[in-house]
PDB file of C-alpha atoms in Angstrom:
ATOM      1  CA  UNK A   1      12.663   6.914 -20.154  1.00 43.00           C
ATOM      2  CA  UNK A   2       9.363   5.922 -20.866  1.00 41.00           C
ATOM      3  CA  UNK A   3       7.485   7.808 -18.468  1.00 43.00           C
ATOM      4  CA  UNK A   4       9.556  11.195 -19.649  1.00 44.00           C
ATOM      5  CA  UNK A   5       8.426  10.174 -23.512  1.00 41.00           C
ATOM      6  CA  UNK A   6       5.090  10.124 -22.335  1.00 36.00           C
ATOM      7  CA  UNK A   7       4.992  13.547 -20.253  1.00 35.00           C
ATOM      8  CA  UNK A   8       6.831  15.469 -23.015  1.00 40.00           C
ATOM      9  CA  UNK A   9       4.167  13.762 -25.513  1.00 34.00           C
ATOM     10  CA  UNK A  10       1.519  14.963 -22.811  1.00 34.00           C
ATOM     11  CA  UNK A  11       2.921  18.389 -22.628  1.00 33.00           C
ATOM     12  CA  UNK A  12       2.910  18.667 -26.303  1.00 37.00           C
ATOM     13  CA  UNK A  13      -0.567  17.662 -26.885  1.00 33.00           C
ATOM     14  CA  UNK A  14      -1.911  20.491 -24.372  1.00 32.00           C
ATOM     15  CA  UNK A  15       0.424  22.982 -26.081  1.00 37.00           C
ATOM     16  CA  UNK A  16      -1.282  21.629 -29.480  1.00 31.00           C
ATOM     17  CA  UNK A  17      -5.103  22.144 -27.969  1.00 30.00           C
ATOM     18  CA  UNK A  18      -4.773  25.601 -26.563  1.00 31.00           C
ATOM     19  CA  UNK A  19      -3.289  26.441 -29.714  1.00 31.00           C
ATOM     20  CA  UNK A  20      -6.537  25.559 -31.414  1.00 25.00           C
ATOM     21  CA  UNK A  21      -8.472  26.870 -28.633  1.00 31.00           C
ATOM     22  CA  UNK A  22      -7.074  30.900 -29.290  1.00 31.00           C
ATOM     23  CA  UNK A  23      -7.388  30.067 -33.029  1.00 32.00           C
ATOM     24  CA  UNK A  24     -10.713  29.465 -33.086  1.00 35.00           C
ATOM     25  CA  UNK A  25     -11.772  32.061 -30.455  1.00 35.00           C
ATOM     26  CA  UNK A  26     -14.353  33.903 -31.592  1.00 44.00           C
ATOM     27  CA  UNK A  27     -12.410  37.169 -30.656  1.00 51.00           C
ATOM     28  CA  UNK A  28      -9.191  36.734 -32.504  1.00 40.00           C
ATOM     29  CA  UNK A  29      -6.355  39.150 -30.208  1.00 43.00           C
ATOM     30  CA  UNK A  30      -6.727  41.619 -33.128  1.00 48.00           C
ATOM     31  CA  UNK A  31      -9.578  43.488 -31.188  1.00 57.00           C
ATOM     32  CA  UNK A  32      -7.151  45.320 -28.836  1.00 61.00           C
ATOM     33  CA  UNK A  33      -7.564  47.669 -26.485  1.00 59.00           C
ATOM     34  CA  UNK A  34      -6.612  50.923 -27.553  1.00 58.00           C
ATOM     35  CA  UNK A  35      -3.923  52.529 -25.664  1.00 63.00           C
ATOM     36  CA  UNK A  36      -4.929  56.250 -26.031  1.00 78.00           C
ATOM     37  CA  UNK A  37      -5.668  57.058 -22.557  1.00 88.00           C
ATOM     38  CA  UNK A  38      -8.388  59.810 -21.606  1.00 94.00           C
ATOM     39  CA  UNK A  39      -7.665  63.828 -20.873  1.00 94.00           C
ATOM     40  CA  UNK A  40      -7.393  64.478 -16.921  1.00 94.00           C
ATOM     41  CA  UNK A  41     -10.236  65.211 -15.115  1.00 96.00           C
ATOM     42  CA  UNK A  42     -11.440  68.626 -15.561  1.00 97.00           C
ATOM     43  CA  UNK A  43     -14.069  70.414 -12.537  1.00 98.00           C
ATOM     44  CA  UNK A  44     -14.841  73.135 -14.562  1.00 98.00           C
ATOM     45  CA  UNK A  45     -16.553  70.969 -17.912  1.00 98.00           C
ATOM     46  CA  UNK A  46     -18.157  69.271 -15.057  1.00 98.00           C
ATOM     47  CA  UNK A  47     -19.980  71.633 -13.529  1.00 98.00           C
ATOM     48  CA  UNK A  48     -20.712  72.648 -16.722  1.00 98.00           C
ATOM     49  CA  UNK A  49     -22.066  69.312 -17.682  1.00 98.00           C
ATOM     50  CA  UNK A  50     -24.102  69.442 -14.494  1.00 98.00           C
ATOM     51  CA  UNK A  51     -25.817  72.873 -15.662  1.00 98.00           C
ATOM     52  CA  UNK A  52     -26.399  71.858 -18.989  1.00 98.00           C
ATOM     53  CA  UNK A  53     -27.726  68.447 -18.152  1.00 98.00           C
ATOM     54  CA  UNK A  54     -28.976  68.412 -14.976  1.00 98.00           C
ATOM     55  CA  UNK A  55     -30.586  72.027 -13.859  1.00 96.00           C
ATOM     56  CA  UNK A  56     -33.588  70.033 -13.426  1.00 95.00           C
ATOM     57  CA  UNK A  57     -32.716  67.530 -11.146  1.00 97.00           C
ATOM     58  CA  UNK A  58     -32.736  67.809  -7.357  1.00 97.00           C
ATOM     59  CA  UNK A  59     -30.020  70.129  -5.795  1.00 98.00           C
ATOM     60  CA  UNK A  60     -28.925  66.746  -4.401  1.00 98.00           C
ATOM     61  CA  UNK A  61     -28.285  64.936  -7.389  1.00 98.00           C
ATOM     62  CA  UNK A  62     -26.627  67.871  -8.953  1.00 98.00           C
ATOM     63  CA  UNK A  63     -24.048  67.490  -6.281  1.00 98.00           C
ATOM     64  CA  UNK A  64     -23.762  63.929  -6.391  1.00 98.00           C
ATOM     65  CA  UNK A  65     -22.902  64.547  -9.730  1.00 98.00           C
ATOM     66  CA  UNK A  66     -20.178  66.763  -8.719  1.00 98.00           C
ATOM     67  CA  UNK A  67     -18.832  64.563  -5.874  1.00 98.00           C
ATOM     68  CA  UNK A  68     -18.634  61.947  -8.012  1.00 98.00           C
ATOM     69  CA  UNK A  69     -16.040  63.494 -10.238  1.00 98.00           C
ATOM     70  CA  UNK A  70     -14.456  64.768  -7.555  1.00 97.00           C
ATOM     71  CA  UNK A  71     -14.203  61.362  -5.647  1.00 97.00           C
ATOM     72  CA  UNK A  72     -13.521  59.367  -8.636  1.00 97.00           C
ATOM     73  CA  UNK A  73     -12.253  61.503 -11.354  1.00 96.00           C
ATOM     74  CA  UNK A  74      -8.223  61.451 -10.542  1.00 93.00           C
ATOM     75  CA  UNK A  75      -8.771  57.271 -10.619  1.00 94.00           C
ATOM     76  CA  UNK A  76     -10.435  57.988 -13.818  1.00 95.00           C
ATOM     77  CA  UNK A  77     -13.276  55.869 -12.370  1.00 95.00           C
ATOM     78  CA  UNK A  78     -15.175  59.025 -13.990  1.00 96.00           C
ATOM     79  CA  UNK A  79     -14.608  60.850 -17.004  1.00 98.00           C
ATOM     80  CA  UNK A  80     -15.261  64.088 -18.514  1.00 98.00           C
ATOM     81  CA  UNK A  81     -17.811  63.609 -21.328  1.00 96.00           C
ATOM     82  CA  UNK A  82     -15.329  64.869 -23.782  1.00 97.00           C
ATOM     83  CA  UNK A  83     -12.317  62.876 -22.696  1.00 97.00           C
ATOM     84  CA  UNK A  84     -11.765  61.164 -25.931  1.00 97.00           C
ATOM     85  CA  UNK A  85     -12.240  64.059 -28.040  1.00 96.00           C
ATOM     86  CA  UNK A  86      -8.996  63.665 -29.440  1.00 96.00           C
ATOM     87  CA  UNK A  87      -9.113  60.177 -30.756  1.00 96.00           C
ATOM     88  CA  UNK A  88      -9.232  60.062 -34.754  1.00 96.00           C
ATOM     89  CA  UNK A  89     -12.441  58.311 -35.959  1.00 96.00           C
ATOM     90  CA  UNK A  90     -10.519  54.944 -36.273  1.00 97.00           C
ATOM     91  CA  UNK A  91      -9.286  54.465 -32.821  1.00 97.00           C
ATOM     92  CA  UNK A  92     -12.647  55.460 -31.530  1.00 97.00           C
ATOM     93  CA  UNK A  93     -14.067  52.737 -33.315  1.00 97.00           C
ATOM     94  CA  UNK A  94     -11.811  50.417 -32.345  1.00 97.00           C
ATOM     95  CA  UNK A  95     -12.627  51.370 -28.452  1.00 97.00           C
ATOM     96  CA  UNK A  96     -16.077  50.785 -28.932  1.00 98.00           C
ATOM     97  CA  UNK A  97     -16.025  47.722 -31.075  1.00 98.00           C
ATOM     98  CA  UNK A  98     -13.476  46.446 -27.580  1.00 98.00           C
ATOM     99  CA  UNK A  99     -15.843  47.988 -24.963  1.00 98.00           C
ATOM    100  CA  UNK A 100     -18.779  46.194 -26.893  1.00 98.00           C
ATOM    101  CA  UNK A 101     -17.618  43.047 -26.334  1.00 98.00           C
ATOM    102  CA  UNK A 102     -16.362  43.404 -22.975  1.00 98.00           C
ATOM    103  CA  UNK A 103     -19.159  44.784 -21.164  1.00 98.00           C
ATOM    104  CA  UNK A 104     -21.350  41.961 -23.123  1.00 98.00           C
ATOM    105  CA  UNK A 105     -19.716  39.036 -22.971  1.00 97.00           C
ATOM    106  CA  UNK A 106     -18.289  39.077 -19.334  1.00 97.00           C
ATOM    107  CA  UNK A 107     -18.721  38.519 -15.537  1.00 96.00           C
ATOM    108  CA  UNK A 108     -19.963  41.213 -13.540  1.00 95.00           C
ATOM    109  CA  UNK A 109     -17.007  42.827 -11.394  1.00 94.00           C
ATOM    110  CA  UNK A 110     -14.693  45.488 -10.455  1.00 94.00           C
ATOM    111  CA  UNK A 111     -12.217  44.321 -13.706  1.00 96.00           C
ATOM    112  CA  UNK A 112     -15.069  46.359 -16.056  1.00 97.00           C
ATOM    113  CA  UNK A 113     -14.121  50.181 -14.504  1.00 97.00           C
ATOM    114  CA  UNK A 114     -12.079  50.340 -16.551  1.00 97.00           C
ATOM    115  CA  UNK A 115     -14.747  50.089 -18.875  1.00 98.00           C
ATOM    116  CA  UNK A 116     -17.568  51.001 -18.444  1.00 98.00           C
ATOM    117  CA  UNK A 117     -15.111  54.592 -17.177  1.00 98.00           C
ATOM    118  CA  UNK A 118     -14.687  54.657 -20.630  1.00 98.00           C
ATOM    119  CA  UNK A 119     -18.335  53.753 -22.243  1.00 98.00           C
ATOM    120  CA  UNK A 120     -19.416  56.853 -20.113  1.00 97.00           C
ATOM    121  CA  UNK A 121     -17.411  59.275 -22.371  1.00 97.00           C
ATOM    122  CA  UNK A 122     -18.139  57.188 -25.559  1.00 96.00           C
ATOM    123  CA  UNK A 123     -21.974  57.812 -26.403  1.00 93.00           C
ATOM    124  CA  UNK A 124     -22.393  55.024 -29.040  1.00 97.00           C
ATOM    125  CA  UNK A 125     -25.893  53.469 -29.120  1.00 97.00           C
ATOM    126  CA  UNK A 126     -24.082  50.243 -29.721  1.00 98.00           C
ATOM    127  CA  UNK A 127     -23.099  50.406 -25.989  1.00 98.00           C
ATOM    128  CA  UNK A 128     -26.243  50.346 -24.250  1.00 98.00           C
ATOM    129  CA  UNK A 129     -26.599  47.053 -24.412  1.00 98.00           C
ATOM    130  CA  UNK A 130     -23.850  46.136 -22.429  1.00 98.00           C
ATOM    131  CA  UNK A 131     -24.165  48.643 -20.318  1.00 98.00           C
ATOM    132  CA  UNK A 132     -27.742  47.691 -19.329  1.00 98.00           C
ATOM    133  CA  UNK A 133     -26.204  44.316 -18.698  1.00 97.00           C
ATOM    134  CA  UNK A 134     -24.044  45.014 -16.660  1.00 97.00           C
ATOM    135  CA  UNK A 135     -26.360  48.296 -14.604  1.00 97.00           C
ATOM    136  CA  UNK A 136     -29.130  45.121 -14.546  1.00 95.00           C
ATOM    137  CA  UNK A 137     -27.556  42.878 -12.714  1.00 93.00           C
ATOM    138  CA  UNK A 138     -28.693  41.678  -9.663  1.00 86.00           C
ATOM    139  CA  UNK A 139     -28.547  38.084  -7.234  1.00 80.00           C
ATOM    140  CA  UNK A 140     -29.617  38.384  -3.851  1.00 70.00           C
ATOM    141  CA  UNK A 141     -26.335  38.206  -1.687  1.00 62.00           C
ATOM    142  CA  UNK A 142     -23.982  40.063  -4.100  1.00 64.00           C
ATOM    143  CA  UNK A 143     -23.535  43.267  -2.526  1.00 69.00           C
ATOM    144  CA  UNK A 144     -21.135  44.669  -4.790  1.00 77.00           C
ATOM    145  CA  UNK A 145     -22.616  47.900  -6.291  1.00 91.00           C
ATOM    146  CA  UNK A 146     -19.424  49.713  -8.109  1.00 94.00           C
ATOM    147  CA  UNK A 147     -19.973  47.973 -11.542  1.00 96.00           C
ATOM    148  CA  UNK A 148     -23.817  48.864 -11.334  1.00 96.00           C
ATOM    149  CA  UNK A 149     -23.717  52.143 -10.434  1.00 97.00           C
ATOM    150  CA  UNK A 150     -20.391  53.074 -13.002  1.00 97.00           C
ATOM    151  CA  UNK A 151     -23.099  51.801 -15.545  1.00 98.00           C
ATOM    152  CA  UNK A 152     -26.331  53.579 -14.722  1.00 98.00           C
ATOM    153  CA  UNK A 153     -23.997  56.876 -14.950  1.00 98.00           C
ATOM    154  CA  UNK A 154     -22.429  55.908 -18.370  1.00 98.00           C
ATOM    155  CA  UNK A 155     -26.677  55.301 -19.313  1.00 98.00           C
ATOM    156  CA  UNK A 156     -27.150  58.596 -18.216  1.00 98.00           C
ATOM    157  CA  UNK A 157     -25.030  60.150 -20.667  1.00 98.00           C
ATOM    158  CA  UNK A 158     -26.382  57.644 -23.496  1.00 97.00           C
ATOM    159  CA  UNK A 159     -30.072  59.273 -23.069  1.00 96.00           C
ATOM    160  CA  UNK A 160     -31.177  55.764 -24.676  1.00 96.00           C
ATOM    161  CA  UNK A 161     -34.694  55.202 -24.375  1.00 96.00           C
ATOM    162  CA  UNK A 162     -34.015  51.806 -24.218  1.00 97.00           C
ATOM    163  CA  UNK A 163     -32.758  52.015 -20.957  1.00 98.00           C
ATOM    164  CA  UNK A 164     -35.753  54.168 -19.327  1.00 98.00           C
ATOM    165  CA  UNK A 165     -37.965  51.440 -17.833  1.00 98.00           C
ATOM    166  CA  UNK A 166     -34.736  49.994 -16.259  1.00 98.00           C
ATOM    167  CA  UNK A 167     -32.992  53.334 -15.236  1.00 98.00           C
ATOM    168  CA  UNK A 168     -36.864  53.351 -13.597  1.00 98.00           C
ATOM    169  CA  UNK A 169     -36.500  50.124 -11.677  1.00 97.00           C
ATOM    170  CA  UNK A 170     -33.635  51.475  -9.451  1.00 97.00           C
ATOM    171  CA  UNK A 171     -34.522  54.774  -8.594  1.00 97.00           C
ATOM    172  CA  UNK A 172     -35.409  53.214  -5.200  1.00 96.00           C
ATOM    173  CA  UNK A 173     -32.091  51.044  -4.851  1.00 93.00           C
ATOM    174  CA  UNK A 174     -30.551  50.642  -1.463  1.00 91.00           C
ATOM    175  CA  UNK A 175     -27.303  51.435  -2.639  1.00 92.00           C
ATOM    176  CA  UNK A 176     -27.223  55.079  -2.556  1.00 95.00           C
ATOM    177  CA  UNK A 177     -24.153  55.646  -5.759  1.00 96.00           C
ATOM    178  CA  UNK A 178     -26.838  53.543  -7.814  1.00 96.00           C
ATOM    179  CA  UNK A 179     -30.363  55.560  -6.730  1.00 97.00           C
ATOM    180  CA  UNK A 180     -28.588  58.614  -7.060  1.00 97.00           C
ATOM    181  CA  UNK A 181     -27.100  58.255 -10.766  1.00 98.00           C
ATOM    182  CA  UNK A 182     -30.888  56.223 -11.454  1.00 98.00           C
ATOM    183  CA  UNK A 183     -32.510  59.734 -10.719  1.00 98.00           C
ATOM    184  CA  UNK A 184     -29.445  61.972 -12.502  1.00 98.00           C
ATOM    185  CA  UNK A 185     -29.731  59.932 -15.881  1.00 98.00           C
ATOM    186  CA  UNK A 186     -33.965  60.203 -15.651  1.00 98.00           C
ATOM    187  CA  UNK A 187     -34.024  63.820 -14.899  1.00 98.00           C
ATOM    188  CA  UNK A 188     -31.324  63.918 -17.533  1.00 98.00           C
ATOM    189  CA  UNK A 189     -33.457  62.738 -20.253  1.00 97.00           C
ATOM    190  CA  UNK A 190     -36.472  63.900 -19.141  1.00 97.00           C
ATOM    191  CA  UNK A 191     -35.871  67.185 -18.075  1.00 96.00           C
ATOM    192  CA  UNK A 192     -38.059  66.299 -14.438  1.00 97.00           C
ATOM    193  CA  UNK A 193     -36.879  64.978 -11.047  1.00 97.00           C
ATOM    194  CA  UNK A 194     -39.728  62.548  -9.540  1.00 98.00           C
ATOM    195  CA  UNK A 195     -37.370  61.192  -6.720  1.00 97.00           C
ATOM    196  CA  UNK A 196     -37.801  57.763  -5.658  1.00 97.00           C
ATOM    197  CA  UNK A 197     -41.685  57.829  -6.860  1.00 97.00           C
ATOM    198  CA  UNK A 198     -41.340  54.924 -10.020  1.00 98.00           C
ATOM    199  CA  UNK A 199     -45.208  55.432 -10.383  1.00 97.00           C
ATOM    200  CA  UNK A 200     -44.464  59.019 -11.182  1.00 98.00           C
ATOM    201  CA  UNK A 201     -41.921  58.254 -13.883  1.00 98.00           C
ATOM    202  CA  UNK A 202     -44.138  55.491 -15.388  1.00 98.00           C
ATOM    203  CA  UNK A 203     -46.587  57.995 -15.790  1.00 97.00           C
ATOM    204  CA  UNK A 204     -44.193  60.285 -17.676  1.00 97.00           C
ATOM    205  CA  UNK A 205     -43.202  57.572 -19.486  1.00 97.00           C
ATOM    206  CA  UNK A 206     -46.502  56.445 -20.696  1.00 97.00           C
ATOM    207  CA  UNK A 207     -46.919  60.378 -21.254  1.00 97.00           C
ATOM    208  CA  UNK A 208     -44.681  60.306 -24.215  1.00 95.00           C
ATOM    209  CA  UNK A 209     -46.140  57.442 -26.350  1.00 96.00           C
ATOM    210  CA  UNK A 210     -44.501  54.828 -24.456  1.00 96.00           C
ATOM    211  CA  UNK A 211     -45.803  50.645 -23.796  1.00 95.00           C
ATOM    212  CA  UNK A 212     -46.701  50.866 -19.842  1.00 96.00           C
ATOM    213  CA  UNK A 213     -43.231  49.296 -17.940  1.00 96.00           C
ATOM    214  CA  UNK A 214     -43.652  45.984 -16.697  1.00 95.00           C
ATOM    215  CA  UNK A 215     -45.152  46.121 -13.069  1.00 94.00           C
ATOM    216  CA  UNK A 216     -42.349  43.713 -11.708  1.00 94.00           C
ATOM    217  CA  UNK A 217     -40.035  46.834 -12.161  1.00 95.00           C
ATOM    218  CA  UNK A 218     -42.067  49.439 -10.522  1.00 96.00           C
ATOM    219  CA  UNK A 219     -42.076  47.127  -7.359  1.00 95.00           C
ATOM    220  CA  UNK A 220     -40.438  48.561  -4.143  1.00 94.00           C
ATOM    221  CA  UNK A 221     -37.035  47.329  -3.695  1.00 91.00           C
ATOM    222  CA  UNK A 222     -36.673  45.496  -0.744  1.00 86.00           C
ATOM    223  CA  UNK A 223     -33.659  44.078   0.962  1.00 81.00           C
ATOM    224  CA  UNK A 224     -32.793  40.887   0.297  1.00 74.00           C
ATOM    225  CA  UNK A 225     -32.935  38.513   3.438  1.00 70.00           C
ATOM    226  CA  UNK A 226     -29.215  37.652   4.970  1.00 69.00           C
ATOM    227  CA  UNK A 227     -28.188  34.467   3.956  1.00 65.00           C
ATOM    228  CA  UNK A 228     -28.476  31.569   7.004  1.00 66.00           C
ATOM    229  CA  UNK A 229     -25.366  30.887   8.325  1.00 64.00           C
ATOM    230  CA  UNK A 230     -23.894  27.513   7.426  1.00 63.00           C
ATOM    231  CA  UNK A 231     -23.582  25.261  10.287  1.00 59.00           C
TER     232      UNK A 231
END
């Protein structure tokens, strides 16, 4: 008897603490998600996009462009720009005020496609932030490039000058998804297509008024060394 008092007093006080634990969260469950999900993908507004946006990129990155809404699109991994048109002005502000605090207050993995899907067709200057958390991160033996590069693209469409010097630093990535979209959201703001060549865009940076980028970002990316095997 008295070891069942004590486990059902047990059980209570955990049921007690995670109560207090939700109610003091300091994202009550009123920030929802909203359930308004985005039109199909459509080829036609995005090769439009791509000859609106990006004539002056590489032939190369204009196609990447394309195969990425081709390859992703139908997982809605990709969006059309204007996939949310419909939402009234209140539920788009409640998806940004969600996507705000997801894409800066959590880890870095494939749970934020969702996302940062989403952010892409949102442009909200509000967003960058996260999203340039999220297209910045890096640790040597994470090889996991589908967050990063689903963020530089959503960057691309936020033509935030904020993210410039960083959109910079991976024009030279090894991941090919992430160089590509680097070079697509640069050419998109800047109307130029300097490849891989970060001195180039520094210089067109510094062109327009701009502080010079820090040199630890213009550095060739190099591979990180494989991890020693454990013995």
């Amino acid at each position: 008897m008295k070891a069942s008092l004590f486990f059902a007093v047990l059980v209570a006080l955990l049921g007690t603490s995670c109560n207090i634990a939700s109610q003091n969260s300091p994202h009550p469950a009123k920030v929802k998600h909203s359930t308004t999900s985005p039109a199909p993908l459509d080829m036609k507004k995005a090769q439009k996009e791509v000859n609106t946006y990006y004539s002056k990129a590489h032939p190369e990155v204009q196609e990447f462009v394309l195969w990425t809404a081709r390859g992703f699109g139908r997982s809605k991994r990709w969006l059309n720009e204007d996939a949310f048109a419909s939402l009234s002005d209140e539920e788009r502000e409640k998806k940004v005020k969600y996507l705000i605090i997801l894409l800066n207050e959590s880890e870095y993995g494939r749970h934020l496609s969702r996302g940062l899907a989403e952010a892409s067709a949102l442009k909200d200057k509000r967003l960058v932030p996260g999203l340039m958390k999220v297209a910045g991160y890096s640790r040597p033996y994470i090889h996991d490039c589908a967050p990063k590069w689903m963020a530089v693209a959503a960057l691309a469409r936020q033509q935030s000058d904020e993210s410039v010097p960083l959109l910079i630093s991976l024009v030279d990535r090894g991941n090919q998804n992430t160089r590509m979209w680097a070079r697509a959201a640069l050419a998109r703001r800047s109307g130029h297509d300097f490849g891989k060549d970060k001195q180039a865009w520094a210089k067109w940076w510094e062109a327009q008024g701009n502080k010079p980028i820090d040199k630890k970002l213009l550095k060739p990316w190099k591979m990180p060394p494989k991890r020693k095997k454990r013995r």
